[in-house]
Coordinates of C-alpha atoms in Angstrom, one line a residue:
T1 CA 21.2 11.9 8.6
M2 CA 20.2 8.7 9.0
D3 CA 23.7 7.6 11.1
H4 CA 23.7 10.5 13.4
L5 CA 20.5 10.5 15.0
A6 CA 20.4 5.6 15.6
N7 CA 20.3 6.3 19.3
T8 CA 19.8 10.0 20.2
E9 CA 17.2 11.4 22.7
I10 CA 15.6 13.8 19.9
N11 CA 15.2 10.8 18.1
S12 CA 13.7 8.6 21.1
Q13 CA 11.2 11.4 22.1
R14 CA 10.2 11.5 17.7
I15 CA 9.6 7.8 17.8
A16 CA 7.7 7.4 21.2
A17 CA 5.2 10.7 19.8
V18 CA 4.4 8.3 17.0
E19 CA 3.8 5.7 19.0
N20 CA 1.6 7.4 21.4
C21 CA -0.2 9.1 18.8
F22 CA -2.1 5.6 17.2
G23 CA -2.3 5.0 21.4
A24 CA -2.9 1.2 21.7
S25 CA -3.9 0.8 18.2
G26 CA -0.5 0.8 17.2
Q27 CA 2.2 -1.5 16.9
P28 CA 4.9 -0.6 18.8
L29 CA 7.9 1.2 16.8
A30 CA 10.9 1.6 18.8
L31 CA 13.3 -0.6 18.1
P32 CA 17.8 -0.2 18.6
G33 CA 19.5 1.2 15.4
R34 CA 15.5 2.5 13.8
V35 CA 15.3 6.1 12.7
L36 CA 11.8 8.2 12.3
L37 CA 13.7 10.6 9.1
G38 CA 9.8 12.4 8.4
E39 CA 6.4 12.8 8.2
G40 CA 3.8 14.7 6.7
I41 CA -0.5 14.2 5.1
L42 CA -0.4 12.6 1.6
T43 CA -3.2 12.4 -0.1
K44 CA -4.0 8.3 -0.6
E45 CA -6.4 7.7 -4.0
C46 CA -8.2 4.8 -1.8
R47 CA -11.3 2.8 -3.6
K48 CA -14.1 5.3 -3.0
K49 CA -12.6 8.6 -2.5
P50 CA -9.4 10.2 -2.0
K51 CA -8.0 10.6 1.3
P52 CA -5.7 12.6 4.0
R53 CA -3.8 9.9 6.0
I54 CA -0.6 10.6 7.6
F55 CA 3.0 9.3 6.3
F56 CA 5.8 8.0 8.9
L57 CA 9.3 7.6 7.2
F58 CA 12.2 5.5 9.1
N59 CA 15.1 4.2 8.1
D60 CA 13.9 0.6 7.7
I61 CA 9.5 1.1 7.1
L62 CA 7.3 3.5 6.0
V63 CA 4.3 3.6 8.5
Y64 CA 1.3 5.6 7.4
G65 CA -2.7 5.6 9.3
S66 CA -5.6 7.3 9.7
I67 CA -6.2 11.1 11.5
I68 CA -8.3 10.8 13.6
I69 CA -6.6 14.6 15.0
N70 CA -3.6 15.7 13.9
K71 CA -0.7 15.6 15.8
R72 CA -2.6 14.3 17.9
K73 CA -4.6 11.1 17.1
Y74 CA -4.0 8.7 14.7
N75 CA -5.4 5.1 13.6
S76 CA -6.0 2.3 11.1
Q77 CA -1.8 1.6 11.7
H78 CA -0.1 0.2 8.8
I79 CA 3.9 -0.8 8.3
I80 CA 5.4 -1.4 4.9
P81 CA 8.5 -2.6 5.2
L82 CA 11.1 -0.7 3.1
E83 CA 13.0 -3.4 1.2
D84 CA 9.8 -4.0 -0.1
V85 CA 9.3 -0.9 -1.4
T86 CA 9.3 0.2 -5.4
L87 CA 8.4 4.0 -6.0
E88 CA 6.7 4.9 -9.7
T89 CA 6.1 8.9 -10.4
L90 CA 2.8 9.5 -12.7
P91 CA 1.5 12.1 -14.1
D92 CA -1.8 14.5 -13.1
T93 CA -4.7 13.5 -13.2
L94 CA -7.4 16.2 -13.9
Q95 CA -8.3 15.4 -9.4
M96 CA -4.9 14.6 -8.0
K97 CA -1.6 16.3 -8.7
N98 CA 1.6 15.9 -7.5
R99 CA 1.4 11.7 -7.5
W100 CA 3.1 8.7 -6.7
M101 CA 2.4 5.0 -6.7
I102 CA 4.1 3.1 -3.4
K103 CA 4.2 -0.5 -4.8
T104 CA 4.9 -3.7 -2.8
S105 CA 4.3 -7.5 -3.2
K106 CA 1.4 -7.0 -0.5
K107 CA -0.4 -4.3 -1.9
S108 CA 0.1 -1.4 -4.4
F109 CA -1.7 2.6 -4.3
V110 CA -1.1 5.8 -5.5
V111 CA -0.5 9.0 -3.1
S112 CA 0.2 12.9 -3.7
A113 CA 1.5 15.8 -2.4
A114 CA 0.5 19.0 -1.9
S115 CA 2.9 20.0 -4.3
L116 CA 5.8 19.3 -6.2
T117 CA 8.9 20.3 -4.2
E118 CA 7.4 17.8 -1.5
R119 CA 6.7 15.1 -4.3
K120 CA 10.8 15.1 -5.0
E121 CA 11.9 15.3 -1.1
W122 CA 9.5 12.1 -0.3
I123 CA 10.7 10.3 -3.0
S124 CA 14.5 10.8 -3.0
H125 CA 13.8 10.2 1.1
L126 CA 12.2 6.6 0.6
E127 CA 14.9 5.9 -3.0
E128 CA 17.6 6.6 0.1
C129 CA 16.3 4.3 2.6
I130 CA 16.0 2.4 0.3
K131 CA 19.0 2.0 -1.4
H132 CA 20.9 1.9 1.5
L133 CA 17.9 -1.0 2.9
L134 CA 18.9 -3.5 0.3
S135 CA 23.1 -3.3 -0.3
K136 CA 22.5 -3.8 3.8
T137 CA 20.9 -6.5 3.4
G138 CA 22.3 -8.0 -0.1
R139 CA 18.6 -8.1 -1.2
Q140 CA 16.6 -8.0 -4.4
P141 CA 14.2 -5.4 -4.8
C142 CA 10.9 -6.6 -4.9
R143 CA 10.1 -8.2 -8.9
E144 CA 6.0 -8.7 -8.7
P145 CA 4.2 -5.7 -7.0
A146 CA 0.7 -6.5 -6.3
A147 CA -1.6 -4.2 -8.8
P148 CA -3.3 -1.1 -7.2
W149 CA -6.8 -1.3 -7.1
I150 CA -8.9 1.4 -9.5
P151 CA -10.9 3.6 -7.8
D152 CA -14.4 2.7 -7.8
K153 CA -15.2 5.9 -8.9
A154 CA -12.9 5.1 -12.5
T155 CA -15.6 3.2 -13.8
D156 CA -19.5 3.1 -14.2
I157 CA -19.2 -0.4 -16.3
C158 CA -17.7 -4.3 -15.3
M159 CA -14.6 -3.6 -16.4
R160 CA -14.0 -7.2 -18.1
C161 CA -17.3 -8.3 -19.7
T162 CA -18.3 -4.3 -19.7
H163 CA -21.7 -4.6 -20.0
T164 CA -23.0 -4.9 -16.7
K165 CA -23.6 -1.7 -15.3
F166 CA -23.5 -0.6 -11.9
S167 CA -25.8 0.7 -9.4
T168 CA -26.7 0.5 -5.4
L169 CA -28.1 -2.6 -6.4
T170 CA -25.0 -4.0 -9.1
R171 CA -22.0 -4.2 -6.4
R172 CA -19.2 -2.8 -7.8
H173 CA -15.6 -6.0 -6.6
H174 CA -11.9 -5.8 -7.5
C175 CA -9.8 -8.9 -8.7
R176 CA -7.3 -9.3 -6.6
K177 CA -4.9 -10.5 -9.3
C178 CA -5.4 -7.2 -11.9
G179 CA -7.2 -4.1 -9.2
F180 CA -10.1 -4.4 -12.6
V181 CA -13.6 -3.1 -11.1
V182 CA -15.5 -6.0 -12.2
C183 CA -19.0 -7.6 -11.9
A184 CA -20.5 -10.4 -9.4
D185 CA -20.4 -12.6 -12.7
C186 CA -17.0 -12.1 -13.3
S187 CA -15.7 -12.2 -10.6
R188 CA -17.5 -15.9 -8.7
Q189 CA -13.7 -17.7 -8.7
R190 CA -11.5 -17.3 -6.1
F191 CA -7.3 -18.2 -6.4
L192 CA -4.8 -18.8 -3.6
M193 CA -2.1 -16.3 -4.6
P194 CA 0.0 -16.8 -0.5
R195 CA 2.2 -13.5 -1.4
L196 CA -1.5 -11.6 -1.1
S197 CA -3.3 -13.6 1.3
P198 CA -3.3 -17.0 3.5
K199 CA -6.9 -17.1 2.2
P200 CA -8.2 -17.6 -1.4
L201 CA -8.7 -14.4 -3.2
R202 CA -11.5 -13.2 -5.2
V203 CA -10.3 -12.9 -8.7
C204 CA -11.7 -12.2 -12.2
N205 CA -12.2 -14.7 -15.6
L206 CA -10.0 -13.6 -17.3
C207 CA -6.9 -13.1 -14.3
Y208 CA -8.7 -16.8 -12.9
R209 CA -7.7 -19.0 -16.6
Q210 CA -4.4 -17.5 -16.6
L211 CA -3.6 -18.3 -12.7
L212 CA -4.7 -22.0 -14.3
A213 CA -2.2 -22.4 -16.9
E214 CA 0.1 -21.0 -14.5
K215 CA 0.1 -23.2 -12.1
K216 CA -0.6 -25.3 -14.8
K217 CA 2.4 -25.6 -16.5
E218 CA 4.1 -25.4 -13.4
A219 CA 3.1 -28.6 -11.5
E220 CA 4.2 -30.5 -15.7
A221 CA 7.4 -28.7 -14.8
D222 CA 7.3 -30.2 -12.0
R223 CA 7.0 -33.4 -13.0
R224 CA 9.1 -33.2 -15.3
Q225 CA 11.9 -33.3 -12.4
T226 CA 12.1 -37.5 -11.8
E227 CA 14.5 -35.9 -9.2
P228 CA 11.5 -34.9 -5.9
I229 CA 13.5 -32.1 -4.1
P230 CA 11.6 -31.2 -1.4
S231 CA 10.1 -27.4 -2.2
A232 CA 11.3 -24.8 -0.1
M233 CA 7.2 -22.6 -0.1
Q234 CA 6.9 -26.3 2.6
G235 CA 5.6 -23.9 6.1
Y236 CA 5.6 -20.6 4.0
E237 CA 3.6 -18.3 6.2
P238 CA 2.8 -15.1 4.5
S239 CA 3.7 -12.2 6.7
S240 CA 0.8 -11.3 9.3
G241 CA 1.4 -7.6 8.2
D242 CA -1.0 -8.2 5.6
D243 CA -3.9 -6.0 5.2
S244 CA -7.9 -7.2 5.3
D245 CA -9.9 -6.7 2.7
K246 CA -11.5 -4.5 4.9
S247 CA -8.8 -2.7 5.1
D248 CA -9.8 1.1 6.1
D249 CA -10.6 2.7 3.4
E250 CA -14.5 1.0 3.6
K251 CA -14.6 2.5 7.1
A252 CA -16.9 5.1 6.3
E253 CA -15.2 8.6 8.1
Q254 CA -16.9 11.9 8.6
W255 CA -14.8 14.0 8.3
P256 CA -15.5 17.9 10.1
A257 CA -16.3 19.7 6.6
D258 CA -14.4 23.1 7.1
T259 CA -11.4 20.4 7.5
E260 CA -8.7 22.2 5.4
F261 CA -6.1 19.6 4.4
Y262 CA -3.4 21.3 2.6
T263 CA -2.8 25.7 4.2
S264 CA 0.0 27.3 2.5
Q265 CA 1.4 28.8 5.4
V266 CA 1.9 25.7 7.1
S267 CA 4.7 23.1 5.7
W268 CA 3.3 20.1 7.1
S269 CA 5.1 17.8 5.7
S270 CA 8.9 18.0 7.3
F271 CA 12.2 15.2 7.0
H272 CA 14.5 15.6 10.1
S273 CA 18.3 15.6 10.2

């Protein structure tokens, strides 16, 4: 489907409609050769609770956002380059079925589809696009995906010291390296991880010690190479497409109580051909 849709009128109209729904808060999405392959609502496991998100699959990027009015208004647009994506199918939990993880070097998160068939469709279309892209660019798939954040509700106590209980006064924090839910005492340190952010990020004490040890090892290895070799990392700027720590997950959202996200009559996940 990919190539014969490129540069067609119907494809341009579809992309314009998506841009329109995101309004001024979104980035322009039309590019020569870019094709919109499908769209649908998936449930994203967020920090506080699972939330419906609109997802658009293009031949080179995956775009998702928050739903203000379905099919009319979306915001909090995120753009993920597909060549940075790897997928992992996950088992069902009591709350969520048909789950899988979207892993990238900057952020990894879990989504679930309304049915098994729909999960299969999404995964096969995503994998086909990724394979197509990697073969075109000659790149390697992402080797070191970011750890997904464990949802707040998964634990009432700090996952590192295992004795601090969370409460309204004792806040939960997340280690940016392992994704564990930790207390303030267990995550006092910050560490610079250029793949994730240009600023030092909160890490738990265990990850901090591991990261320091790795850094020391690297420094010693560098010292042993007597020839000074200019580093390719100088001037390395992480992509500006980085999500800030205060992602849209943390903004309170009021959903009308009677909003139905899954209605059986509507096949709302559609792939274009």
